[in-house]
PDB file of C-alpha atoms in Angstrom:
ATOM      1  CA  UNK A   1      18.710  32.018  42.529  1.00  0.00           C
ATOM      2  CA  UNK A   2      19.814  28.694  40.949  1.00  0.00           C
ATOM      3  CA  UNK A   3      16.501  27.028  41.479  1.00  0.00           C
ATOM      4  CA  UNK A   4      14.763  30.002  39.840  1.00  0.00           C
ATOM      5  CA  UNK A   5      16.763  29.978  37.170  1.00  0.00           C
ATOM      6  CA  UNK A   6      16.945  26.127  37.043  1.00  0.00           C
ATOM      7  CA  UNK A   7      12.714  26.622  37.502  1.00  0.00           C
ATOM      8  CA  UNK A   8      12.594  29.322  34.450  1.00  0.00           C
ATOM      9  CA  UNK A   9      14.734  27.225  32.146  1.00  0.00           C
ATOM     10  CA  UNK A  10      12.239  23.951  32.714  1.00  0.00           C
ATOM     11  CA  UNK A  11       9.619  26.000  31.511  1.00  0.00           C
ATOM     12  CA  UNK A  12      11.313  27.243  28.465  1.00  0.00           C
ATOM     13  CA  UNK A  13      12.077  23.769  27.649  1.00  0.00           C
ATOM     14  CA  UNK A  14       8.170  22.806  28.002  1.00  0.00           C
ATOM     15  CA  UNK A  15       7.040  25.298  25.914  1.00  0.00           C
ATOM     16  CA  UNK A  16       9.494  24.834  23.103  1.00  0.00           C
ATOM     17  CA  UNK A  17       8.375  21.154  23.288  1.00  0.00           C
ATOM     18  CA  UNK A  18       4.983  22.240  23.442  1.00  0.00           C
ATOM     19  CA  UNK A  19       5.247  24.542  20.359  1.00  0.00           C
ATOM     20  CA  UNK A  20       7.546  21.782  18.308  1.00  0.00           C
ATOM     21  CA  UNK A  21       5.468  18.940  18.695  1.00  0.00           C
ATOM     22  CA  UNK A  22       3.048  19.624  16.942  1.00  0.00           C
ATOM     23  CA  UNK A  23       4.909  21.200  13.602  1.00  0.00           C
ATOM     24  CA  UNK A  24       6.607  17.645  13.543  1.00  0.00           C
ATOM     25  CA  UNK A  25       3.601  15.621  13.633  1.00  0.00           C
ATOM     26  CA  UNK A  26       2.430  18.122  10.804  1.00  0.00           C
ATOM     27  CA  UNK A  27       5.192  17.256   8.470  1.00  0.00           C
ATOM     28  CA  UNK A  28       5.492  13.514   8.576  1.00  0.00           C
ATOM     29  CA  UNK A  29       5.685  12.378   4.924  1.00  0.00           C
ATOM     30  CA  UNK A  30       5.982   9.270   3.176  1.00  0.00           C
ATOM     31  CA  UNK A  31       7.622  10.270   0.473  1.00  0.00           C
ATOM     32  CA  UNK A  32       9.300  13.866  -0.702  1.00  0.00           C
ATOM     33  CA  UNK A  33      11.701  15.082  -2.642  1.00  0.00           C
ATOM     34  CA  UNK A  34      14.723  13.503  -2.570  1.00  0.00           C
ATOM     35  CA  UNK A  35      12.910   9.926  -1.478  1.00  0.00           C
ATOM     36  CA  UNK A  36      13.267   6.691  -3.620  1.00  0.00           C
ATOM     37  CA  UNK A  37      11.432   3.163  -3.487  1.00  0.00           C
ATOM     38  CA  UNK A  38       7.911   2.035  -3.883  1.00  0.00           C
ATOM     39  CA  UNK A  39       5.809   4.706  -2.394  1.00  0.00           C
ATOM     40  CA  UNK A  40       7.071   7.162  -4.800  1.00  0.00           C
ATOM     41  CA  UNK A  41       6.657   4.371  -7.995  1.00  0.00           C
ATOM     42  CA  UNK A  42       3.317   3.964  -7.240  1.00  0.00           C
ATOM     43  CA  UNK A  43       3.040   8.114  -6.638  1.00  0.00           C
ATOM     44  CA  UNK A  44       4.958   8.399 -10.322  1.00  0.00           C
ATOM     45  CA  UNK A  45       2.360   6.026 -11.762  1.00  0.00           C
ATOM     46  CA  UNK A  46      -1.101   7.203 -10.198  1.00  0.00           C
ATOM     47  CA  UNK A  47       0.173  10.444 -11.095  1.00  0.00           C
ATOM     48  CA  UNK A  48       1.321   9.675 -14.659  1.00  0.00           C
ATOM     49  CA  UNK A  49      -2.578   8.002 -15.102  1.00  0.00           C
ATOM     50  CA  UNK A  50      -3.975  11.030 -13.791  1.00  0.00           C
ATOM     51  CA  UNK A  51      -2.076  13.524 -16.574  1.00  0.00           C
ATOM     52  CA  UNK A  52       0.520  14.989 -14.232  1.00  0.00           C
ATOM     53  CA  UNK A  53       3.364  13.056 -14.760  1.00  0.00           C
ATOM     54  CA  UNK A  54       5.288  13.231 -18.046  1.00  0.00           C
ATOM     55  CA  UNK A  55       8.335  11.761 -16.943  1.00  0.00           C
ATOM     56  CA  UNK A  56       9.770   8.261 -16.435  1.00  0.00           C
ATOM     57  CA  UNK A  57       8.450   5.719 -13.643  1.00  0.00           C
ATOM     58  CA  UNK A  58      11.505   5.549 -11.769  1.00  0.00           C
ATOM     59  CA  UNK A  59      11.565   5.311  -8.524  1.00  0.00           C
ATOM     60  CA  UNK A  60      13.113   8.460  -7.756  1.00  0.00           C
ATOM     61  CA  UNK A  61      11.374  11.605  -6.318  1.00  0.00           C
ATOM     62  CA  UNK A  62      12.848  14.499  -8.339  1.00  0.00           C
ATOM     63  CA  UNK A  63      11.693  17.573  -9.502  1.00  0.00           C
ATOM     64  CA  UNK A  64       9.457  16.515 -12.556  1.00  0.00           C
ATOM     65  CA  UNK A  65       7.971  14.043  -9.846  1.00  0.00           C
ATOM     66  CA  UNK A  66       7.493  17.014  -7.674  1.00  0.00           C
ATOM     67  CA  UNK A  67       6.155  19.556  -9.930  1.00  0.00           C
ATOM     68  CA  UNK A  68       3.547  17.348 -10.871  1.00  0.00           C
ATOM     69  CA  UNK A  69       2.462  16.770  -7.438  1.00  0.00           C
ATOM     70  CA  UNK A  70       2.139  19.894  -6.641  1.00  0.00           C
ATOM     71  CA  UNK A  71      -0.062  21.096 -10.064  1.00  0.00           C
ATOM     72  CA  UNK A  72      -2.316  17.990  -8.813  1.00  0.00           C
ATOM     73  CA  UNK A  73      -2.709  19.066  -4.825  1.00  0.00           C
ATOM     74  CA  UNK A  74      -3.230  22.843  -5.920  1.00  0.00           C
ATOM     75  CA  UNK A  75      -6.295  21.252  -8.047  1.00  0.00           C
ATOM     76  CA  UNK A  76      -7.497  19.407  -5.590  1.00  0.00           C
ATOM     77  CA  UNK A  77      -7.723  21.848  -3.105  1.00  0.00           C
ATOM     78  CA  UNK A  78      -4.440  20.551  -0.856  1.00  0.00           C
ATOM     79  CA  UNK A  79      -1.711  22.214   0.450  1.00  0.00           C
ATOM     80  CA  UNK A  80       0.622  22.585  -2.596  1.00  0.00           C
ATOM     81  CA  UNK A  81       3.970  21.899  -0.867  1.00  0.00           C
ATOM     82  CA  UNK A  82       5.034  18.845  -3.188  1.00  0.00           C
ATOM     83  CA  UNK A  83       5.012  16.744  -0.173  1.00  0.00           C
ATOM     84  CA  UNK A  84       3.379  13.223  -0.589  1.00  0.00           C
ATOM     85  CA  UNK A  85       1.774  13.657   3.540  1.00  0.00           C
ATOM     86  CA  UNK A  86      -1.535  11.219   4.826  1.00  0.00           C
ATOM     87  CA  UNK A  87      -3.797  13.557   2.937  1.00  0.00           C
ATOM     88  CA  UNK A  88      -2.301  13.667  -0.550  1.00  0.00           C
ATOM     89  CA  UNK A  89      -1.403   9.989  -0.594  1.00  0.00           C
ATOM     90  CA  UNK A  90      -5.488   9.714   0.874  1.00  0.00           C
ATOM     91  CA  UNK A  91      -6.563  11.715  -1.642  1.00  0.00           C
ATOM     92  CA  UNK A  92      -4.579  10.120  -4.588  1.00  0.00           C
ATOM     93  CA  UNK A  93      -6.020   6.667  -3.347  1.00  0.00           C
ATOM     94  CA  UNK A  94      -2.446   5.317  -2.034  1.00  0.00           C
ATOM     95  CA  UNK A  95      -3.090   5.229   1.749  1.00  0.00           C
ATOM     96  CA  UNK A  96      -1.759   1.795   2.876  1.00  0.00           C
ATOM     97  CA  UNK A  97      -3.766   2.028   5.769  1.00  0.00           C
ATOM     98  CA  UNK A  98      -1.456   1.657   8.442  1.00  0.00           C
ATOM     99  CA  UNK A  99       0.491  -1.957   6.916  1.00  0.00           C
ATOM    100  CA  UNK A 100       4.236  -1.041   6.712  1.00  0.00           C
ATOM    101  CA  UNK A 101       6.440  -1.220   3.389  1.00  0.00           C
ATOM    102  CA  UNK A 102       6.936  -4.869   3.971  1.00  0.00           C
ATOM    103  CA  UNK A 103       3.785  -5.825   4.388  1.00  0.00           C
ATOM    104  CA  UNK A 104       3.197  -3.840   0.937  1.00  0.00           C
ATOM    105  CA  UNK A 105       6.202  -5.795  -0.559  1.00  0.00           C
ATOM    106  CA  UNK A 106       4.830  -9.006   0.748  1.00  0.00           C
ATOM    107  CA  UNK A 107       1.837  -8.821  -0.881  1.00  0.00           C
ATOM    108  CA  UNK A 108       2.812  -7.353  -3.841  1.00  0.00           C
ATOM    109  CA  UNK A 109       5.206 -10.676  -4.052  1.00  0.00           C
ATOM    110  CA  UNK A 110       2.230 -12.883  -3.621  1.00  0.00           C
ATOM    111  CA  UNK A 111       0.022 -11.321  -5.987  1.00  0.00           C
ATOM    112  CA  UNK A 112       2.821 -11.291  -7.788  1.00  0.00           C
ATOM    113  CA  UNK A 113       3.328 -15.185  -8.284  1.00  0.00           C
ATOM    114  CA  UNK A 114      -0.337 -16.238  -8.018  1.00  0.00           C
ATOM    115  CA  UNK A 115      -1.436 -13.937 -10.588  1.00  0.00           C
ATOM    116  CA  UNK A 116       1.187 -13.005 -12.922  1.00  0.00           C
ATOM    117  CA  UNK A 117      -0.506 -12.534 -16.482  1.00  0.00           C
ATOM    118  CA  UNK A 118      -3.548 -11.684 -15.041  1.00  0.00           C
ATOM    119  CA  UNK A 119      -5.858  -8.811 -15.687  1.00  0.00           C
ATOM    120  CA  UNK A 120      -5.026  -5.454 -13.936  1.00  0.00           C
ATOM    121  CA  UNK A 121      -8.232  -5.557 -11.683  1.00  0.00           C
ATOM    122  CA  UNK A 122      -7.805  -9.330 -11.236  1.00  0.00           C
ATOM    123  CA  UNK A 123      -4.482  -8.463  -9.501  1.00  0.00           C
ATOM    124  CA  UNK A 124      -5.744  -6.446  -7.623  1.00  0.00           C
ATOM    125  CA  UNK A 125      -8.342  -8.523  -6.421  1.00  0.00           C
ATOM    126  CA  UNK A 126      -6.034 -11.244  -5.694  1.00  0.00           C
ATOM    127  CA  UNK A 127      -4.604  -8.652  -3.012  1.00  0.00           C
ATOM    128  CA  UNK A 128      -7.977  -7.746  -1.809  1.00  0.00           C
ATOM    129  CA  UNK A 129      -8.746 -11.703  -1.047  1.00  0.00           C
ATOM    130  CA  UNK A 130      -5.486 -11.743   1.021  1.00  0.00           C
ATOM    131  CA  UNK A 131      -6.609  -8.692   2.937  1.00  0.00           C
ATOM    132  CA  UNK A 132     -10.030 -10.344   3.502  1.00  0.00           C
ATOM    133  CA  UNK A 133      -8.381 -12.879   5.365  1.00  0.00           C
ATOM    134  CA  UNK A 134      -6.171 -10.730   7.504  1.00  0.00           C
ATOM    135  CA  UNK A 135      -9.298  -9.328   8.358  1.00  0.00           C
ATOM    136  CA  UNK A 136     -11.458 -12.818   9.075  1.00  0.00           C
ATOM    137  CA  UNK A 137     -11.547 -14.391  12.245  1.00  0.00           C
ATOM    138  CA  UNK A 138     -11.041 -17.758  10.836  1.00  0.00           C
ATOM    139  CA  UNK A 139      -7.262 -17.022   8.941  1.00  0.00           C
ATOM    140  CA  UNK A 140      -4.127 -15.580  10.769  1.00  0.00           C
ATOM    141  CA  UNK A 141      -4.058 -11.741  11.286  1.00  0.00           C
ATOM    142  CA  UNK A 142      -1.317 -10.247   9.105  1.00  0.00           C
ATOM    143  CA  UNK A 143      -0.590 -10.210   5.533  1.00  0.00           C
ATOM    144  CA  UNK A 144       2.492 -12.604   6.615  1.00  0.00           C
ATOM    145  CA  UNK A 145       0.455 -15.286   8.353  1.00  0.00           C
ATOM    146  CA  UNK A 146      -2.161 -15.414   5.980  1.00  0.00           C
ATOM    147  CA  UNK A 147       0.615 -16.006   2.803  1.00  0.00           C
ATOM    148  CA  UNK A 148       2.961 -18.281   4.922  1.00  0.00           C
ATOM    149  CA  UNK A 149      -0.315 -20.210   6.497  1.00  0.00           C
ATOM    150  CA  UNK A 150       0.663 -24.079   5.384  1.00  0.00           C
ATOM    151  CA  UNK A 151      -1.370 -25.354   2.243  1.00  0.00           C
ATOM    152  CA  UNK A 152      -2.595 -21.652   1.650  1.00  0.00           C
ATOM    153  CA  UNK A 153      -0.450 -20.603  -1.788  1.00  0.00           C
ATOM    154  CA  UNK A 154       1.536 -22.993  -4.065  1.00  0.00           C
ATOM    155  CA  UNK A 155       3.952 -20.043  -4.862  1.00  0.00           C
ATOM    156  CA  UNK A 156       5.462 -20.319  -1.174  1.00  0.00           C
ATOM    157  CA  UNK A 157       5.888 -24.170  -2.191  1.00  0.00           C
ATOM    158  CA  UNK A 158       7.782 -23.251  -5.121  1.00  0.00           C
ATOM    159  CA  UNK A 159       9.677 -20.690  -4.304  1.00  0.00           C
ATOM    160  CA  UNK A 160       8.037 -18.344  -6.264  1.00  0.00           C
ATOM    161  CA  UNK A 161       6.914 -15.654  -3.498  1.00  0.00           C
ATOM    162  CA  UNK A 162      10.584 -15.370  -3.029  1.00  0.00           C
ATOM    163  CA  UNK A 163      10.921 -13.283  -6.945  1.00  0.00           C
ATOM    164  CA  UNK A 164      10.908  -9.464  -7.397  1.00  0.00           C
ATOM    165  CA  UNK A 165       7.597  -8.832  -7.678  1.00  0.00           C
ATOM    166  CA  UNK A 166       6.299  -7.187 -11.256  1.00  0.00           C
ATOM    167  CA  UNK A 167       5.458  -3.171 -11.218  1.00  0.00           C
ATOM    168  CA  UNK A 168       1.694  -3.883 -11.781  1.00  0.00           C
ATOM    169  CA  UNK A 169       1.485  -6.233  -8.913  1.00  0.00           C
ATOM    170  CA  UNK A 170       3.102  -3.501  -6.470  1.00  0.00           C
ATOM    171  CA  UNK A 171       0.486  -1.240  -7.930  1.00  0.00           C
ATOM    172  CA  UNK A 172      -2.823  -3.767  -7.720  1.00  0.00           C
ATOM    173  CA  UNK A 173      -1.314  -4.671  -3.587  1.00  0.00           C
ATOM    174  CA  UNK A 174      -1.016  -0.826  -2.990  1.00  0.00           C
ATOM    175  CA  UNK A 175      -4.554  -0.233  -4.530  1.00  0.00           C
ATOM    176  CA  UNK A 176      -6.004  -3.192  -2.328  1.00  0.00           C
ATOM    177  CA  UNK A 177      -4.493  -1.736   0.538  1.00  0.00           C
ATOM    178  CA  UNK A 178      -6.363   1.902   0.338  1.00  0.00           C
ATOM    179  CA  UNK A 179      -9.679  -0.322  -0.214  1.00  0.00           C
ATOM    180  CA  UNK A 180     -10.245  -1.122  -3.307  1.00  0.00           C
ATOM    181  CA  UNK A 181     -12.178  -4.842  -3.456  1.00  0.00           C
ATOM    182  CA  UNK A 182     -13.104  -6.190  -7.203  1.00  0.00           C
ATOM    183  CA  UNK A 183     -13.469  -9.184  -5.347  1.00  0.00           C
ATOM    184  CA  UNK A 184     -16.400  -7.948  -3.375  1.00  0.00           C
ATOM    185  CA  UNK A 185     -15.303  -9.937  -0.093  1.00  0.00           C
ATOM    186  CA  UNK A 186     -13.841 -12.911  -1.378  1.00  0.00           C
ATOM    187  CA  UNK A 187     -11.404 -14.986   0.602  1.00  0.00           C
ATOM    188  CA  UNK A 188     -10.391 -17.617  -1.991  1.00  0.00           C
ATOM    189  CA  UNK A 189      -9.516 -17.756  -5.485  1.00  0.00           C
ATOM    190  CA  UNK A 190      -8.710 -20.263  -7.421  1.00  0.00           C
ATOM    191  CA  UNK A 191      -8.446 -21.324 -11.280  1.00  0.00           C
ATOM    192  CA  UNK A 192     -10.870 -24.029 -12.272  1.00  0.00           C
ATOM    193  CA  UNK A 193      -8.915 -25.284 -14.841  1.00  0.00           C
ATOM    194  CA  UNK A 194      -5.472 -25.798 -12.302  1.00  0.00           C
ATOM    195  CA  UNK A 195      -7.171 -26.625  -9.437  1.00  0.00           C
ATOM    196  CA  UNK A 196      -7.487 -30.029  -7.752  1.00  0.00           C
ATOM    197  CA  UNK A 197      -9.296 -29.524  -4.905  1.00  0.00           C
ATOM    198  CA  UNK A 198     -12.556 -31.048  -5.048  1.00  0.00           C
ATOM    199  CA  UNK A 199     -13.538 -28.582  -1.928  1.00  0.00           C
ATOM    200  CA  UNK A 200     -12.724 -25.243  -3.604  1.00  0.00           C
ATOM    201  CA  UNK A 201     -15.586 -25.724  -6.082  1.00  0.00           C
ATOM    202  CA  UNK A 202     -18.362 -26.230  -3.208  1.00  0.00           C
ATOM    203  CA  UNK A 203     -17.689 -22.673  -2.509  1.00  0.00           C
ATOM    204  CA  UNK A 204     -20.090 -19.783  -3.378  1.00  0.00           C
ATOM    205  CA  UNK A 205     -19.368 -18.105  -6.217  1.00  0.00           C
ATOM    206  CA  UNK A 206     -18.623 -14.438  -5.914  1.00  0.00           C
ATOM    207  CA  UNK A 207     -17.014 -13.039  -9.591  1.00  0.00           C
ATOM    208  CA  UNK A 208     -14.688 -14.271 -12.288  1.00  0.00           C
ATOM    209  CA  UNK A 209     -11.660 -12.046 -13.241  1.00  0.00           C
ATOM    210  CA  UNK A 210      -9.713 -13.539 -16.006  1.00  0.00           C
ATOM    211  CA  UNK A 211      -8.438 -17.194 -15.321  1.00  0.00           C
ATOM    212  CA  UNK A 212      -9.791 -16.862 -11.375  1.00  0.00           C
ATOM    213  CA  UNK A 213     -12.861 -17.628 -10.242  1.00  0.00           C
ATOM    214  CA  UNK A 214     -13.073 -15.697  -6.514  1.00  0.00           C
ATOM    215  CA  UNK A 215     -15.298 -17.199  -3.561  1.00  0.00           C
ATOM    216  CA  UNK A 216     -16.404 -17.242   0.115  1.00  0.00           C
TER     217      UNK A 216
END
């Protein structure tokens, strides 16, 4: 009798495992309400370009931050639930495709310092080079080993990767990371009239974004 009953309450626990499962995986979420930090800044301000947002860039996912999320997923077709999940932040262009937040932070730090002033899209394309080289066989294979690579960014010399990064550089490293590439495959930058490397100029010339000339 004990082993049956021992037998029948296994099973139970399978199936409401089985049937759980599932409704977790289906709820996992970035950001909702309630959330604060960078994922929901850069959901405020996509959001806020788009016509949805009225409120304040903040930081903080409230109910003005949620309302407009949902009006945008009901017009788009998602599942209206105010819920920032992988297919809303997909569809809004935020997907960080699979990098963690301080990865994200990292890079926003380093476009932060090497491009400060810059154009928008020039920022952004700073990011993109970085993410280039992640993704080249001949640099290190994360966003930290390609910034902290010796020789590879005067603002890790001076100290500057180390400063709070500005809002539009967290933006241009989040774009970057959901694919966008103004640099069209670079993996160097440089400004001509800074730079003192005689070797930087042999390189193929790709675009020019503001003071930055981007190469392979």
């Amino acid at each position: 009798m004990k082993k049956r009953l021992l037998l029948i309450g296994l099973i139970f626990t399978i199936i409401l495992t089985v049937m759980i499962i599932p409704e977790f995986e289906s709820t996992q979420t970035l950001s909702r309400y309630g959330s604060q930090g960078n994922e929901v800044v850069s959901i405020q301000t996509k959001l806020k370009n788009l016509g949805y947002y009225k409120g304040e860039i903040d930081g903080i996912f409230g109910p003005l931050t949620q309302s407009a999320l949902i009006q945008y997923q009901t017009n788009f077709g998602l599942k209206a639930d105010g819920v920032a999940g992988p297919k809303t932040l997909q569809s809004l262009g935020l997907s960080t495709g699979g990098y963690s937040n301080s990865d994200l932070e990292l890079l926003a730090r380093c476009v932060s310092a090497e491009a400060r002033g810059e154009p928008y899209q020039g920022q952004v394309a700073v990011a993109a080079v970085i993410l280039n080289r992640v993704n080249s066989a001949s640099f290190p294979g994360s966003i930290a080993g390609v910034v902290y690579q010796p020789g590879a960014f005067s603002s890790v010399n001076d100290g500057q990767i180390n400063m709070e990064p500005t809002a539009s550089a967290r933006n241009a490293a989040q774009e970057a990371l959901s694919g966008v590439d103004p640099s069209y495959g670079s993996i160097y930058f440089y400004n001509p009239a800074k730079s003192t490397s005689k070797w930087i100029f042999s390189r193929p010339t790709v675009v020019t974004i503001g003071s930055h000339i981007f190469a392979k």
